[in-house]
Amino acid sequence: METISSTNFSRLLTVGEVAERSGLAVSALHFYEAKGLISSMRSRGNQRRYGRDVLRRLGIIKVAQRVGIPLAEIQGAFDTLPQGRTPTAGDWQKLSQIWKDDLDSRIKRLTLLRDRLTGCIGCGCLSIESCPLRNPCDKLGKEGTGARLLEEA
């Protein structure tokens, strides 16, 4: 963490201000900082201060988590952003493109699940061999006996 001078100190946000403006608990901010998703600077008195750009990062984190993107993927996407300057709209556009294909795939899987769910619950087959949702075309049986992953990683 970088130490800052008192002249620049007033332009930064306290942890309480960031918590209030982002709607997150202070403990969540500390957690995200420990994970490297956001960063702070320290005053000579060891008080945390955040640049205003942290609010955008927190907004992205909240939206990404809401759609099911794991923190590790969020971190990987943030790693593509420039260091030492506030990201531009173009930088954020590149970041969003990273998630687009994954989100499209999730939407497709969820739509398929939604469309087949009623039939599956009501069918009563209780058959792992023939279930179109849990084991389409008996893919798992072709891999041999024992436990198998239901989705490719």
PDB file of C-alpha atoms in Angstrom:
ATOM      1  CA  MET A   1       0.000   0.000   0.000  1.00  0.00           C
ATOM      2  CA  GLU A   2       1.175   3.437  -0.929  1.00  0.00           C
ATOM      3  CA  THR A   3       1.476   6.242   1.635  1.00  0.00           C
ATOM      4  CA  ILE A   4       0.045   9.595   0.565  1.00  0.00           C
ATOM      5  CA  SER A   5       0.796  13.185   1.449  1.00  0.00           C
ATOM      6  CA  SER A   6      -1.677  15.353   3.332  1.00  0.00           C
ATOM      7  CA  THR A   7      -2.238  17.599   0.282  1.00  0.00           C
ATOM      8  CA  ASN A   8      -3.681  14.739  -1.789  1.00  0.00           C
ATOM      9  CA  PHE A   9      -5.408  13.152   1.193  1.00  0.00           C
ATOM     10  CA  SER A  10      -8.566  15.294   1.042  1.00  0.00           C
ATOM     11  CA  ARG A  11      -9.421  14.203  -2.525  1.00  0.00           C
ATOM     12  CA  LEU A  12      -9.631  10.558  -1.513  1.00  0.00           C
ATOM     13  CA  LEU A  13     -12.489   8.679   0.124  1.00  0.00           C
ATOM     14  CA  THR A  14     -12.464   7.099   3.564  1.00  0.00           C
ATOM     15  CA  VAL A  15     -13.461   3.477   3.958  1.00  0.00           C
ATOM     16  CA  GLY A  16     -16.737   4.659   5.522  1.00  0.00           C
ATOM     17  CA  GLU A  17     -17.485   6.937   2.571  1.00  0.00           C
ATOM     18  CA  VAL A  18     -16.801   4.129   0.100  1.00  0.00           C
ATOM     19  CA  ALA A  19     -18.998   1.758   2.118  1.00  0.00           C
ATOM     20  CA  GLU A  20     -21.833   4.282   2.206  1.00  0.00           C
ATOM     21  CA  ARG A  21     -21.606   5.185  -1.483  1.00  0.00           C
ATOM     22  CA  SER A  22     -21.229   1.583  -2.679  1.00  0.00           C
ATOM     23  CA  GLY A  23     -23.767   0.005  -0.327  1.00  0.00           C
ATOM     24  CA  LEU A  24     -21.173  -2.521   0.842  1.00  0.00           C
ATOM     25  CA  ALA A  25     -20.062  -3.289   4.365  1.00  0.00           C
ATOM     26  CA  VAL A  26     -16.612  -2.129   5.447  1.00  0.00           C
ATOM     27  CA  SER A  27     -15.721  -5.793   5.964  1.00  0.00           C
ATOM     28  CA  ALA A  28     -16.578  -6.479   2.298  1.00  0.00           C
ATOM     29  CA  LEU A  29     -14.243  -3.671   1.227  1.00  0.00           C
ATOM     30  CA  HIS A  30     -11.462  -5.144   3.328  1.00  0.00           C
ATOM     31  CA  PHE A  31     -12.177  -8.583   1.836  1.00  0.00           C
ATOM     32  CA  TYR A  32     -12.059  -7.270  -1.748  1.00  0.00           C
ATOM     33  CA  GLU A  33      -8.852  -5.441  -0.961  1.00  0.00           C
ATOM     34  CA  ALA A  34      -7.292  -8.579   0.513  1.00  0.00           C
ATOM     35  CA  LYS A  35      -8.257 -10.429  -2.704  1.00  0.00           C
ATOM     36  CA  GLY A  36      -6.598  -7.704  -4.798  1.00  0.00           C
ATOM     37  CA  LEU A  37      -9.828  -6.537  -6.450  1.00  0.00           C
ATOM     38  CA  ILE A  38      -9.482  -3.000  -5.100  1.00  0.00           C
ATOM     39  CA  SER A  39      -6.634  -1.108  -3.512  1.00  0.00           C
ATOM     40  CA  SER A  40      -6.207   1.687  -1.023  1.00  0.00           C
ATOM     41  CA  MET A  41      -3.506   4.054   0.064  1.00  0.00           C
ATOM     42  CA  ARG A  42      -2.474   4.828   3.619  1.00  0.00           C
ATOM     43  CA  SER A  43      -1.972   8.139   5.320  1.00  0.00           C
ATOM     44  CA  ARG A  44       0.962   8.733   7.627  1.00  0.00           C
ATOM     45  CA  GLY A  45      -1.497   7.881  10.413  1.00  0.00           C
ATOM     46  CA  ASN A  46      -2.196   4.526   8.679  1.00  0.00           C
ATOM     47  CA  GLN A  47      -5.757   5.453   7.658  1.00  0.00           C
ATOM     48  CA  ARG A  48      -7.093   3.791   4.508  1.00  0.00           C
ATOM     49  CA  ARG A  49      -8.044   6.061   1.638  1.00  0.00           C
ATOM     50  CA  TYR A  50      -9.471   5.095  -1.737  1.00  0.00           C
ATOM     51  CA  GLY A  51      -9.420   6.795  -5.094  1.00  0.00           C
ATOM     52  CA  ARG A  52     -12.837   7.598  -6.509  1.00  0.00           C
ATOM     53  CA  ASP A  53     -12.324   5.060  -9.287  1.00  0.00           C
ATOM     54  CA  VAL A  54     -12.790   2.305  -6.686  1.00  0.00           C
ATOM     55  CA  LEU A  55     -16.538   2.994  -6.795  1.00  0.00           C
ATOM     56  CA  ARG A  56     -16.677   1.887 -10.437  1.00  0.00           C
ATOM     57  CA  ARG A  57     -14.706  -1.267  -9.654  1.00  0.00           C
ATOM     58  CA  LEU A  58     -17.073  -2.061  -6.791  1.00  0.00           C
ATOM     59  CA  GLY A  59     -20.050  -1.525  -9.079  1.00  0.00           C
ATOM     60  CA  ILE A  60     -18.589  -3.956 -11.592  1.00  0.00           C
ATOM     61  CA  ILE A  61     -17.887  -6.487  -8.828  1.00  0.00           C
ATOM     62  CA  LYS A  62     -21.485  -6.295  -7.579  1.00  0.00           C
ATOM     63  CA  VAL A  63     -22.999  -6.654 -11.055  1.00  0.00           C
ATOM     64  CA  ALA A  64     -20.634  -9.498 -12.006  1.00  0.00           C
ATOM     65  CA  GLN A  65     -21.372 -11.399  -8.802  1.00  0.00           C
ATOM     66  CA  ARG A  66     -25.106 -10.915  -9.306  1.00  0.00           C
ATOM     67  CA  VAL A  67     -24.900 -12.764 -12.647  1.00  0.00           C
ATOM     68  CA  GLY A  68     -22.782 -15.526 -11.148  1.00  0.00           C
ATOM     69  CA  ILE A  69     -19.262 -14.585 -12.193  1.00  0.00           C
ATOM     70  CA  PRO A  70     -16.829 -15.913  -9.570  1.00  0.00           C
ATOM     71  CA  LEU A  71     -14.387 -13.547  -7.852  1.00  0.00           C
ATOM     72  CA  ALA A  72     -11.433 -15.293  -9.484  1.00  0.00           C
ATOM     73  CA  GLU A  73     -12.819 -14.438 -12.932  1.00  0.00           C
ATOM     74  CA  ILE A  74     -13.523 -10.872 -11.848  1.00  0.00           C
ATOM     75  CA  GLN A  75      -9.909 -10.613 -10.660  1.00  0.00           C
ATOM     76  CA  GLY A  76      -8.658 -12.015 -13.968  1.00  0.00           C
ATOM     77  CA  ALA A  77     -10.674  -9.443 -15.880  1.00  0.00           C
ATOM     78  CA  PHE A  78      -9.455  -6.620 -13.632  1.00  0.00           C
ATOM     79  CA  ASP A  79      -5.899  -7.766 -14.303  1.00  0.00           C
ATOM     80  CA  THR A  80      -6.446  -6.752 -17.940  1.00  0.00           C
ATOM     81  CA  LEU A  81      -7.139  -3.141 -16.911  1.00  0.00           C
ATOM     82  CA  PRO A  82      -4.318  -0.605 -17.000  1.00  0.00           C
ATOM     83  CA  GLN A  83      -2.327  -0.007 -13.840  1.00  0.00           C
ATOM     84  CA  GLY A  84      -1.536   3.502 -12.639  1.00  0.00           C
ATOM     85  CA  ARG A  85      -4.485   5.260 -14.267  1.00  0.00           C
ATOM     86  CA  THR A  86      -8.248   5.261 -14.139  1.00  0.00           C
ATOM     87  CA  PRO A  87      -9.650   2.906 -16.792  1.00  0.00           C
ATOM     88  CA  THR A  88     -11.323   4.564 -19.770  1.00  0.00           C
ATOM     89  CA  ALA A  89     -14.656   3.621 -21.326  1.00  0.00           C
ATOM     90  CA  GLY A  90     -12.686   1.632 -23.905  1.00  0.00           C
ATOM     91  CA  ASP A  91     -10.889  -0.278 -21.151  1.00  0.00           C
ATOM     92  CA  TRP A  92     -14.213  -1.180 -19.559  1.00  0.00           C
ATOM     93  CA  GLN A  93     -15.567  -2.243 -22.975  1.00  0.00           C
ATOM     94  CA  LYS A  94     -12.677  -4.703 -23.383  1.00  0.00           C
ATOM     95  CA  LEU A  95     -13.354  -6.072 -19.911  1.00  0.00           C
ATOM     96  CA  SER A  96     -17.041  -6.620 -20.653  1.00  0.00           C
ATOM     97  CA  GLN A  97     -16.170  -8.522 -23.824  1.00  0.00           C
ATOM     98  CA  ILE A  98     -14.262 -11.053 -21.704  1.00  0.00           C
ATOM     99  CA  TRP A  99     -17.517 -12.025 -19.975  1.00  0.00           C
ATOM    100  CA  LYS A 100     -19.867 -11.858 -22.960  1.00  0.00           C
ATOM    101  CA  ASP A 101     -19.308 -15.385 -24.315  1.00  0.00           C
ATOM    102  CA  ASP A 102     -19.523 -16.910 -20.844  1.00  0.00           C
ATOM    103  CA  LEU A 103     -22.771 -15.084 -20.110  1.00  0.00           C
ATOM    104  CA  ASP A 104     -24.238 -16.102 -23.475  1.00  0.00           C
ATOM    105  CA  SER A 105     -23.410 -19.726 -22.671  1.00  0.00           C
ATOM    106  CA  ARG A 106     -24.989 -19.463 -19.216  1.00  0.00           C
ATOM    107  CA  ILE A 107     -28.127 -17.908 -20.672  1.00  0.00           C
ATOM    108  CA  LYS A 108     -28.401 -20.733 -23.204  1.00  0.00           C
ATOM    109  CA  ARG A 109     -28.006 -23.404 -20.487  1.00  0.00           C
ATOM    110  CA  LEU A 110     -30.491 -21.697 -18.173  1.00  0.00           C
ATOM    111  CA  THR A 111     -33.036 -21.269 -20.962  1.00  0.00           C
ATOM    112  CA  LEU A 112     -32.727 -24.957 -21.831  1.00  0.00           C
ATOM    113  CA  LEU A 113     -33.108 -25.889 -18.168  1.00  0.00           C
ATOM    114  CA  ARG A 114     -36.158 -23.644 -17.790  1.00  0.00           C
ATOM    115  CA  ASP A 115     -37.809 -25.078 -20.895  1.00  0.00           C
ATOM    116  CA  ARG A 116     -37.220 -28.703 -19.851  1.00  0.00           C
ATOM    117  CA  LEU A 117     -37.631 -28.406 -16.096  1.00  0.00           C
ATOM    118  CA  THR A 118     -41.377 -28.943 -15.870  1.00  0.00           C
ATOM    119  CA  GLY A 119     -41.200 -32.043 -18.044  1.00  0.00           C
ATOM    120  CA  CYS A 120     -38.309 -33.389 -16.016  1.00  0.00           C
ATOM    121  CA  ILE A 121     -39.949 -32.874 -12.648  1.00  0.00           C
ATOM    122  CA  GLY A 122     -43.217 -34.317 -13.918  1.00  0.00           C
ATOM    123  CA  CYS A 123     -41.815 -37.240 -15.910  1.00  0.00           C
ATOM    124  CA  GLY A 124     -41.075 -39.447 -12.915  1.00  0.00           C
ATOM    125  CA  CYS A 125     -38.419 -41.417 -14.785  1.00  0.00           C
ATOM    126  CA  LEU A 126     -35.895 -41.219 -11.957  1.00  0.00           C
ATOM    127  CA  SER A 127     -33.391 -42.520 -14.470  1.00  0.00           C
ATOM    128  CA  ILE A 128     -29.883 -41.131 -14.574  1.00  0.00           C
ATOM    129  CA  GLU A 129     -29.325 -43.189 -17.739  1.00  0.00           C
ATOM    130  CA  SER A 130     -32.020 -41.530 -19.821  1.00  0.00           C
ATOM    131  CA  CYS A 131     -32.530 -38.131 -18.172  1.00  0.00           C
ATOM    132  CA  PRO A 132     -32.113 -35.431 -20.844  1.00  0.00           C
ATOM    133  CA  LEU A 133     -31.094 -32.837 -18.248  1.00  0.00           C
ATOM    134  CA  ARG A 134     -28.675 -34.730 -16.034  1.00  0.00           C
ATOM    135  CA  ASN A 135     -27.242 -37.117 -18.594  1.00  0.00           C
ATOM    136  CA  PRO A 136     -28.168 -36.243 -22.193  1.00  0.00           C
ATOM    137  CA  CYS A 137     -27.565 -39.143 -24.638  1.00  0.00           C
ATOM    138  CA  ASP A 138     -26.106 -41.159 -21.733  1.00  0.00           C
ATOM    139  CA  LYS A 139     -22.763 -39.337 -22.079  1.00  0.00           C
ATOM    140  CA  LEU A 140     -21.789 -40.359 -18.580  1.00  0.00           C
ATOM    141  CA  GLY A 141     -22.387 -44.058 -19.200  1.00  0.00           C
ATOM    142  CA  LYS A 142     -20.028 -43.964 -22.180  1.00  0.00           C
ATOM    143  CA  GLU A 143     -17.249 -42.728 -19.892  1.00  0.00           C
ATOM    144  CA  GLY A 144     -17.420 -45.819 -17.679  1.00  0.00           C
ATOM    145  CA  THR A 145     -18.698 -46.611 -14.222  1.00  0.00           C
ATOM    146  CA  GLY A 146     -18.426 -44.373 -11.180  1.00  0.00           C
ATOM    147  CA  ALA A 147     -19.094 -40.712 -10.532  1.00  0.00           C
ATOM    148  CA  ARG A 148     -18.756 -38.311 -13.471  1.00  0.00           C
ATOM    149  CA  LEU A 149     -18.931 -34.559 -13.896  1.00  0.00           C
ATOM    150  CA  LEU A 150     -22.268 -33.418 -15.238  1.00  0.00           C
ATOM    151  CA  GLU A 151     -20.840 -30.423 -17.083  1.00  0.00           C
ATOM    152  CA  GLU A 152     -17.607 -30.032 -18.890  1.00  0.00           C
ATOM    153  CA  ALA A 153     -15.247 -27.656 -17.110  1.00  0.00           C
TER     154      ALA A 153
END
